[in-house]
Structure formats: C-alpha cells, structure tokens
mmCIF file of C-alpha atoms in Angstrom:
data_model
loop_
_atom_site.group_PDB
_atom_site.id
_atom_site.type_symbol
_atom_site.label_atom_id
_atom_site.label_comp_id
_atom_site.label_asym_id
_atom_site.label_seq_id
_atom_site.Cartn_x
_atom_site.Cartn_y
_atom_site.Cartn_z
ATOM 1 C CA MET X 570 17.731 28.614 -5.449
ATOM 2 C CA ALA X 571 18.177 25.012 -6.562
ATOM 3 C CA THR X 572 15.034 22.983 -7.054
ATOM 4 C CA ARG X 573 14.761 19.962 -4.756
ATOM 5 C CA SER X 574 14.667 16.694 -6.671
ATOM 6 C CA VAL X 575 11.824 14.288 -5.989
ATOM 7 C CA PRO X 576 12.735 10.582 -5.534
ATOM 8 C CA GLN X 577 11.862 8.396 -8.500
ATOM 9 C CA PRO X 578 11.283 4.625 -8.861
ATOM 10 C CA PRO X 579 12.552 2.295 -7.623
ATOM 11 C CA PHE X 580 11.643 3.681 -4.205
ATOM 12 C CA SER X 581 13.494 2.425 -1.129
ATOM 13 C CA PRO X 582 11.505 0.489 1.516
ATOM 14 C CA GLU X 583 12.545 3.090 4.101
ATOM 15 C CA LEU X 584 11.060 5.938 2.057
ATOM 16 C CA LEU X 585 7.846 4.000 1.411
ATOM 17 C CA ALA X 586 7.557 3.128 5.100
ATOM 18 C CA ASP X 587 7.930 6.809 6.010
ATOM 19 C CA LEU X 588 5.310 7.723 3.417
ATOM 20 C CA HIS X 589 2.983 5.021 4.741
ATOM 21 C CA ALA X 590 3.468 6.339 8.286
ATOM 22 C CA ASP X 591 2.823 9.944 7.181
ATOM 23 C CA ASN X 592 6.344 10.772 8.296
ATOM 24 C CA VAL X 593 7.425 12.979 5.381
ATOM 25 C CA ALA X 594 7.053 16.715 4.888
ATOM 26 C CA PRO X 595 3.669 17.734 3.385
ATOM 27 C CA GLU X 596 5.295 19.328 0.325
ATOM 28 C CA LEU X 597 7.328 16.216 -0.458
ATOM 29 C CA ARG X 598 4.321 13.969 0.152
ATOM 30 C CA ALA X 599 2.227 15.942 -2.348
ATOM 31 C CA GLU X 600 4.948 15.520 -4.978
ATOM 32 C CA LEU X 601 5.778 11.915 -4.143
ATOM 33 C CA LEU X 602 2.348 10.278 -3.891
ATOM 34 C CA PRO X 603 1.410 10.538 -7.607
ATOM 35 C CA ALA X 604 4.678 8.848 -8.625
ATOM 36 C CA VAL X 605 4.274 6.150 -5.975
ATOM 37 C CA GLN X 606 0.678 5.458 -6.999
ATOM 38 C CA ARG X 607 1.840 4.902 -10.584
ATOM 39 C CA ASP X 608 4.514 2.392 -9.519
ATOM 40 C CA PRO X 609 3.156 -1.182 -9.107
ATOM 41 C CA GLU X 610 6.104 -2.322 -6.949
ATOM 42 C CA ALA X 611 5.681 0.612 -4.581
ATOM 43 C CA MET X 612 1.952 0.007 -4.281
ATOM 44 C CA ARG X 613 2.552 -3.686 -3.535
ATOM 45 C CA PHE X 614 4.873 -2.645 -0.712
ATOM 46 C CA LEU X 615 2.328 -0.186 0.723
ATOM 47 C CA ASN X 616 -0.396 -2.812 0.442
ATOM 48 C CA SER X 617 1.829 -5.277 2.305
ATOM 49 C CA LEU X 618 2.087 -2.797 5.187
ATOM 50 C CA ASP X 619 -1.697 -2.540 5.245
ATOM 51 C CA ALA X 620 -1.828 -6.355 5.252
ATOM 52 C CA VAL X 621 0.388 -6.459 8.345
ATOM 53 C CA GLY X 622 -2.091 -4.250 10.153
ATOM 54 C CA ALA X 623 -4.967 -6.483 9.056
ATOM 55 C CA GLU X 624 -3.144 -9.607 10.269
ATOM 56 C CA LEU X 625 -2.446 -8.098 13.667
ATOM 57 C CA ARG X 626 -5.998 -6.795 14.075
ATOM 58 C CA ALA X 627 -7.337 -10.266 13.238
ATOM 59 C CA LEU X 628 -5.036 -11.789 15.819
ATOM 60 C CA GLY X 629 -6.167 -9.228 18.371
ATOM 61 C CA ARG X 630 -9.760 -10.420 17.926
ATOM 62 C CA ASP X 631 -8.835 -14.091 18.372
ATOM 63 C CA GLU X 632 -10.866 -15.414 21.317
ATOM 64 C CA ARG X 633 -8.217 -18.078 22.005
ATOM 65 C CA ILE X 634 -5.858 -15.418 23.366
ATOM 66 C CA ILE X 635 -6.819 -15.776 27.010
ATOM 67 C CA HIS X 636 -3.624 -15.293 28.999
ATOM 68 C CA PRO X 637 -2.653 -11.995 30.654
ATOM 69 C CA MET X 638 0.132 -9.920 29.174
ATOM 70 C CA PRO X 639 3.521 -10.745 30.778
ATOM 71 C CA ASP X 640 5.097 -7.845 32.673
ATOM 72 C CA ASP X 641 8.183 -7.759 30.468
ATOM 73 C CA VAL X 642 6.029 -7.570 27.332
ATOM 74 C CA LEU X 643 4.014 -4.721 28.852
ATOM 75 C CA ALA X 644 7.239 -2.837 29.590
ATOM 76 C CA ARG X 645 8.449 -3.391 26.026
ATOM 77 C CA LEU X 646 5.131 -2.188 24.600
ATOM 78 C CA THR X 647 5.187 0.932 26.778
ATOM 79 C CA ARG X 648 8.696 1.824 25.616
ATOM 80 C CA PHE X 649 7.725 1.194 21.996
ATOM 81 C CA VAL X 650 4.720 3.524 22.220
ATOM 82 C CA ASP X 651 6.811 6.174 23.980
ATOM 83 C CA ASP X 652 9.353 6.016 21.160
ATOM 84 C CA LEU X 653 6.591 6.552 18.611
ATOM 85 C CA ASP X 654 5.253 9.605 20.455
ATOM 86 C CA ILE X 655 7.020 12.425 18.652
ATOM 87 C CA SER X 656 4.813 15.234 19.905
ATOM 88 C CA GLU X 657 7.872 16.993 21.329
ATOM 89 C CA GLY X 658 10.117 16.082 18.402
ATOM 90 C CA PRO X 659 10.168 17.631 14.908
ATOM 91 C CA THR X 660 7.946 20.600 14.260
ATOM 92 C CA GLU X 661 6.655 19.291 10.915
ATOM 93 C CA ARG X 662 3.221 17.690 10.939
ATOM 94 C CA VAL X 663 3.614 13.935 11.269
ATOM 95 C CA ALA X 664 1.347 11.266 12.709
ATOM 96 C CA THR X 665 1.824 9.747 16.162
ATOM 97 C CA VAL X 666 0.200 6.713 17.729
ATOM 98 C CA HIS X 667 -1.984 8.995 19.856
ATOM 99 C CA ARG X 668 -3.514 11.347 17.332
ATOM 100 C CA LEU X 669 -3.507 12.391 13.705
ATOM 101 C CA PRO X 670 -2.206 15.806 12.675
ATOM 102 C CA VAL X 671 -4.817 18.464 11.995
ATOM 103 C CA ALA X 672 -4.347 19.992 8.599
ATOM 104 C CA ALA X 673 -3.694 23.736 8.718
ATOM 105 C CA PRO X 674 -5.906 26.000 6.561
ATOM 106 C CA PRO X 675 -4.265 27.212 3.344
ATOM 107 C CA GLU X 676 -2.440 30.494 3.787
ATOM 108 C CA SER X 677 -3.495 31.821 0.440
ATOM 109 C CA THR X 678 -5.656 30.825 -2.494
ATOM 110 C CA ALA X 679 -3.557 32.795 -4.950
ATOM 111 C CA GLY X 680 -1.522 31.004 -7.591
ATOM 112 C CA PRO X 681 2.251 30.617 -7.366
ATOM 113 C CA THR X 682 4.397 33.699 -7.652
ATOM 114 C CA ASP X 683 7.463 34.034 -9.844
ATOM 115 C CA SER X 684 9.652 33.126 -6.865
ATOM 116 C CA GLU X 685 7.777 29.923 -6.062
ATOM 117 C CA PRO X 686 8.801 26.592 -7.660
ATOM 118 C CA MET X 687 6.448 25.281 -10.317
ATOM 119 C CA GLY X 688 5.293 21.771 -11.060
ATOM 120 C CA PHE X 689 3.924 20.602 -7.691
ATOM 121 C CA ALA X 690 1.427 17.783 -8.074
ATOM 122 C CA GLU X 691 -2.135 18.580 -7.131
ATOM 123 C CA PRO X 692 -2.666 17.685 -3.447
ATOM 124 C CA ILE X 693 -4.499 14.413 -2.831
ATOM 125 C CA ASP X 694 -7.052 13.754 -0.123
ATOM 126 C CA LEU X 695 -4.987 11.795 2.403
ATOM 127 C CA THR X 696 -7.657 11.199 5.043
ATOM 128 C CA ALA X 697 -8.223 7.515 4.306
ATOM 129 C CA ARG X 698 -4.527 6.717 3.857
ATOM 130 C CA ARG X 699 -3.584 8.674 6.987
ATOM 131 C CA ASN X 700 -6.113 6.620 8.964
ATOM 132 C CA ARG X 701 -4.576 3.410 7.622
ATOM 133 C CA ARG X 702 -1.111 4.619 8.569
ATOM 134 C CA PHE X 703 -2.265 5.415 12.076
ATOM 135 C CA ARG X 704 -3.853 1.992 12.469
ATOM 136 C CA TRP X 705 -0.684 0.302 11.197
ATOM 137 C CA LEU X 706 1.501 2.141 13.727
ATOM 138 C CA ALA X 707 -0.874 1.294 16.543
ATOM 139 C CA ALA X 708 -1.081 -2.335 15.402
ATOM 140 C CA ALA X 709 2.694 -2.606 15.245
ATOM 141 C CA ALA X 710 2.949 -1.374 18.809
ATOM 142 C CA ALA X 711 0.183 -3.675 20.008
ATOM 143 C CA ALA X 712 1.717 -6.662 18.237
ATOM 144 C CA VAL X 713 4.371 -7.064 20.903
ATOM 145 C CA ALA X 714 1.596 -7.765 23.401
ATOM 146 C CA VAL X 715 -1.009 -9.408 21.188
ATOM 147 C CA VAL X 716 1.216 -11.856 19.335
ATOM 148 C CA GLY X 717 3.315 -12.565 22.402
ATOM 149 C CA ALA X 718 0.232 -13.535 24.380
ATOM 150 C CA ALA X 719 -1.056 -15.633 21.494
ATOM 151 C CA THR X 720 1.970 -17.878 21.584
ATOM 152 C CA PHE X 721 1.064 -19.043 25.095
ATOM 153 C CA ALA X 722 -2.458 -20.010 24.008
ATOM 154 C CA ILE X 723 -1.869 -21.360 20.518
ATOM 155 C CA THR X 724 1.632 -22.528 19.674
ATOM 156 C CA MET X 725 3.360 -23.490 22.892
ATOM 157 C CA THR X 726 2.802 -25.622 25.981
ATOM 158 C CA THR X 727 4.432 -23.721 28.823
ATOM 159 C CA ASP X 728 5.134 -24.389 32.469
ATOM 160 C CA ARG X 729 2.922 -21.807 34.167
ATOM 161 C CA SER X 730 4.809 -22.275 37.441
ATOM 162 C CA VAL X 731 7.798 -20.476 35.902
ATOM 163 C CA PRO X 732 7.545 -16.661 35.879
ATOM 164 C CA PRO X 733 8.164 -14.774 32.608
ATOM 165 C CA THR X 734 11.837 -14.291 31.828
ATOM 166 C CA ALA X 735 13.402 -10.917 31.163
ATOM 167 C CA MET X 736 13.514 -9.590 27.614
ATOM 168 C CA PRO X 737 16.731 -10.461 25.788
ATOM 169 C CA SER X 738 19.307 -7.787 25.140
ATOM 170 C CA ALA X 739 20.151 -6.466 21.676
ATOM 171 C CA THR X 740 22.295 -9.578 21.181
ATOM 172 C CA ALA X 741 20.084 -12.581 21.913
ATOM 173 C CA THR X 742 21.295 -16.162 22.041
ATOM 174 C CA GLY X 743 20.035 -19.540 20.931
ATOM 175 C CA SER X 744 22.089 -22.712 20.639
ATOM 176 C CA ASN X 745 19.694 -24.451 18.259
ATOM 177 C CA ASN X 746 16.233 -24.142 16.766
ATOM 178 C CA ALA X 747 14.633 -25.424 19.981
ATOM 179 C CA ASP X 748 15.765 -22.225 21.710
ATOM 180 C CA LEU X 749 13.835 -20.087 19.221
ATOM 181 C CA THR X 750 10.590 -20.071 21.196
ATOM 182 C CA PRO X 751 7.796 -17.791 19.975
ATOM 183 C CA ALA X 752 8.310 -15.541 22.997
ATOM 184 C CA ALA X 753 12.036 -15.216 22.258
ATOM 185 C CA ALA X 754 11.483 -14.624 18.549
ATOM 186 C CA LEU X 755 8.780 -12.025 19.087
ATOM 187 C CA SER X 756 11.076 -10.020 21.325
ATOM 188 C CA ALA X 757 12.550 -8.744 18.034
ATOM 189 C CA LEU X 758 9.229 -7.320 16.855
ATOM 190 C CA GLY X 759 9.577 -3.606 16.174
ATOM 191 C CA ARG X 760 13.330 -3.664 16.845
ATOM 192 C CA PHE X 761 16.063 -3.198 14.243
ATOM 193 C CA ASP X 762 19.136 -3.650 16.459
ATOM 194 C CA VAL X 763 21.415 -5.287 13.898
ATOM 195 C CA THR X 764 25.120 -4.590 13.504
ATOM 196 C CA GLY X 765 27.213 -5.418 10.466
ATOM 197 C CA PRO X 766 26.169 -5.689 6.804
ATOM 198 C CA LEU X 767 22.486 -6.326 7.543
ATOM 199 C CA SER X 768 22.160 -2.927 9.211
ATOM 200 C CA GLY X 769 22.484 -1.132 5.858
ATOM 201 C CA PRO X 770 19.608 0.286 3.789
ATOM 202 C CA ASN X 771 17.572 -2.416 2.015
ATOM 203 C CA ALA X 772 19.898 -5.111 3.388
ATOM 204 C CA LEU X 773 17.114 -7.021 5.181
ATOM 205 C CA ASN X 774 14.915 -6.966 2.070
ATOM 206 C CA ARG X 775 17.739 -8.322 -0.109
ATOM 207 C CA CYS X 776 18.521 -11.002 2.456
ATOM 208 C CA ALA X 777 14.890 -12.085 2.800
ATOM 209 C CA ALA X 778 14.492 -12.292 -0.980
ATOM 210 C CA ALA X 779 17.678 -14.362 -1.290
ATOM 211 C CA ALA X 780 16.400 -16.746 1.396
ATOM 212 C CA GLY X 781 13.168 -17.294 -0.531
ATOM 213 C CA TYR X 782 10.979 -14.709 1.204
ATOM 214 C CA GLU X 783 10.619 -12.109 -1.525
ATOM 215 C CA HIS X 784 7.881 -9.497 -1.016
ATOM 216 C CA ARG X 785 7.833 -10.172 2.752
ATOM 217 C CA THR X 786 8.029 -7.061 4.935
ATOM 218 C CA PRO X 787 10.647 -7.033 7.725
ATOM 219 C CA LEU X 788 8.981 -6.473 11.106
ATOM 220 C CA GLY X 789 12.144 -6.492 13.204
ATOM 221 C CA ALA X 790 15.682 -7.849 13.386
ATOM 222 C CA VAL X 791 18.246 -8.445 16.136
ATOM 223 C CA ASN X 792 21.691 -9.964 16.467
ATOM 224 C CA TRP X 793 21.472 -13.659 17.352
ATOM 225 C CA THR X 794 23.741 -16.582 18.214
ATOM 226 C CA TYR X 795 22.884 -19.826 16.419
ATOM 227 C CA GLU X 796 24.797 -23.030 17.203
ATOM 228 C CA GLY X 797 27.644 -20.959 18.625
ATOM 229 C CA LYS X 798 27.978 -18.668 15.599
ATOM 230 C CA ASP X 799 26.986 -15.048 15.064
ATOM 231 C CA ALA X 800 23.702 -14.761 13.182
ATOM 232 C CA VAL X 801 20.716 -12.463 12.719
ATOM 233 C CA LEU X 802 17.089 -13.135 13.630
ATOM 234 C CA VAL X 803 14.684 -11.460 11.192
ATOM 235 C CA LEU X 804 10.909 -11.287 11.652
ATOM 236 C CA LEU X 805 8.887 -11.107 8.431
ATOM 237 C CA THR X 806 5.232 -10.936 7.542
ATOM 238 C CA GLY X 807 3.935 -14.494 7.388
ATOM 239 C CA PRO X 808 2.547 -16.498 4.467
ATOM 240 C CA VAL X 809 -1.048 -15.959 5.623
ATOM 241 C CA ALA X 810 -2.735 -14.011 8.382
ATOM 242 C CA PRO X 811 -2.041 -14.004 11.262
ATOM 243 C CA LYS X 812 1.324 -15.759 10.963
ATOM 244 C CA ILE X 813 4.742 -14.133 11.345
ATOM 245 C CA THR X 814 7.875 -15.787 9.951
ATOM 246 C CA ALA X 815 11.014 -15.961 12.111
ATOM 247 C CA LEU X 816 14.111 -16.345 9.904
ATOM 248 C CA ILE X 817 17.673 -16.932 11.145
ATOM 249 C CA VAL X 818 20.494 -16.178 8.700
ATOM 250 C CA GLY X 819 24.217 -15.586 8.758
ATOM 251 C CA THR X 820 25.486 -12.058 9.313
ATOM 252 C CA GLY X 821 26.599 -11.778 5.686
ATOM 253 C CA CYS X 822 23.250 -12.711 4.134
ATOM 254 C CA THR X 823 22.720 -10.861 0.874
ATOM 255 C CA ALA X 824 21.534 -11.358 -2.712
ATOM 256 C CA GLY X 825 23.112 -14.531 -4.081
ATOM 257 C CA ASP X 826 24.308 -15.648 -0.642
ATOM 258 C CA PRO X 827 21.307 -16.195 1.667
ATOM 259 C CA GLN X 828 23.272 -17.938 4.470
ATOM 260 C CA TYR X 829 19.973 -19.555 5.514
ATOM 261 C CA LEU X 830 20.088 -21.282 8.902
ATOM 262 C CA TYR X 831 16.533 -21.804 10.143
ATOM 263 C CA ALA X 832 12.976 -20.511 9.722
ATOM 264 C CA THR X 833 9.609 -21.108 11.341
ATOM 265 C CA ASP X 834 6.136 -19.583 11.256
ATOM 266 C CA ILE X 835 4.585 -18.229 14.459
ATOM 267 C CA GLY X 836 0.854 -17.881 15.068
#
C-alpha cells in the first residue's frame, strides 16, 4: 500500500486554518504539527489566528458596546454557529463550537507491526492548542454580533428611528466609499462568497499582500459593486486590536496587480 505523503513547507493558509481549528485527521495532525512548529512562516500564521481571537475577546469586553444586537445580526450569528456544528457530519474527531472532542484511549500499547507504516512523529499534547482553536471558532462566530454592535456605539452616528436593514445578499452593492458603513462591511465577516479569480486557493492572501496588507488574515470576502463596477470586499485582521480592515479591490486583484480601490479600519 502506498504511503501517504505529508504536506511540507510552504503550507497553504487553508491547511493551517484547518490545523488551527483541529479539523484534520488525528494521524495527519500528529505527522504535520512537528513540521509546522519548525516553520517560522507557518507559526506566524497560526499566531495571527490566535491574535484575531484576542482582538475579538477584547472587543467583547468593551463597556462602550451598549446597544442591543440587531435582529438580522442575531439571525446571521445563529446560522453561522449552526454551520460550524458538525456533530452530525464527518465521523472523524474534530472540534465544534459547542464542545471539544474527547480523546479515545489507545487501542494498544504495542509497537508497530510489519504491516504498519513507520516514521510517525511522536504525538504532542494538544490540549492547550485545542482550547485556543475552540476559542477562536467561538470568537469568530461571536464577532458578527460583537463587532457589529460596536459600530453603533463607537464609529457611527446612526438614526435610531430607522429599523435595522436586512443583511445584504452574496453580491452586495456600494456606489462609493460612503456606502461602506461598518454594518455593511461586517456583513462579510465569516463569509467567503466570492466568484471569479479571488475564489481560488490563496488568492485572497496574494491580493491582500499586493495591496499592502501582507501577513493580514482574511476574515471574510464577498462580491461587491464599487462606483458601478464589479469588485470584492475583503475583511482582514486590523493593524491593532480590536480593529478590522475593510478592503475593496478589483475582481482581478493578484500579486503585482492589486487593483486597490478603497480601504478603511473598523473598530
């Protein structure tokens, strides 16, 4: 039987995000973690995911957030949490936002037999990292409500006589930068509903780096209309906690061609 190859550096952001979320098979995780921990770029990416959780937790403790959660934001948060609940999905042990998997006792303490593949890395105690992954998933879900509410108290003056508007569809619109309100921008949080070139693997990371936001983690992206033209709204981790950067670029944004249109920090 062919031996399964283990990914080697450079690791893709998608693979690192799955590893951070404890969403890979236990056998692959045991092989992959030692290589990831030896790779400075991979560790910077994992640390940036932890930083996102820290930023959102800090924002959640901000006493200036005093307004109730809008109904449409609550509905979005509920759907997001439901999507993360994979208790009836794959049978492999992965973390959900409700609980952490319970490690099964080892089936045998005997060494590998002749039929078993050799060279597995020694298992690493994952308790602390698994807890961080769980907190990051929960923080990402809560961000839709926490950051959305914060914009009413901190960054915007709103007409409280107007009821909350419905959430935008997968293709949102904005005629100019004035239409990119914090509430509209944050509707993209946790969503990756992009069509075209920016829907490909690593495309958002390459685009963000080309636009001057290297080492920022994408938090969501949706199709957008900017000044009558097709564009993409990308949410990135902000320069400092608890900010989030909203970046609007052309649909063909890539390395060497950022197609930068507009950017602002929220929070």
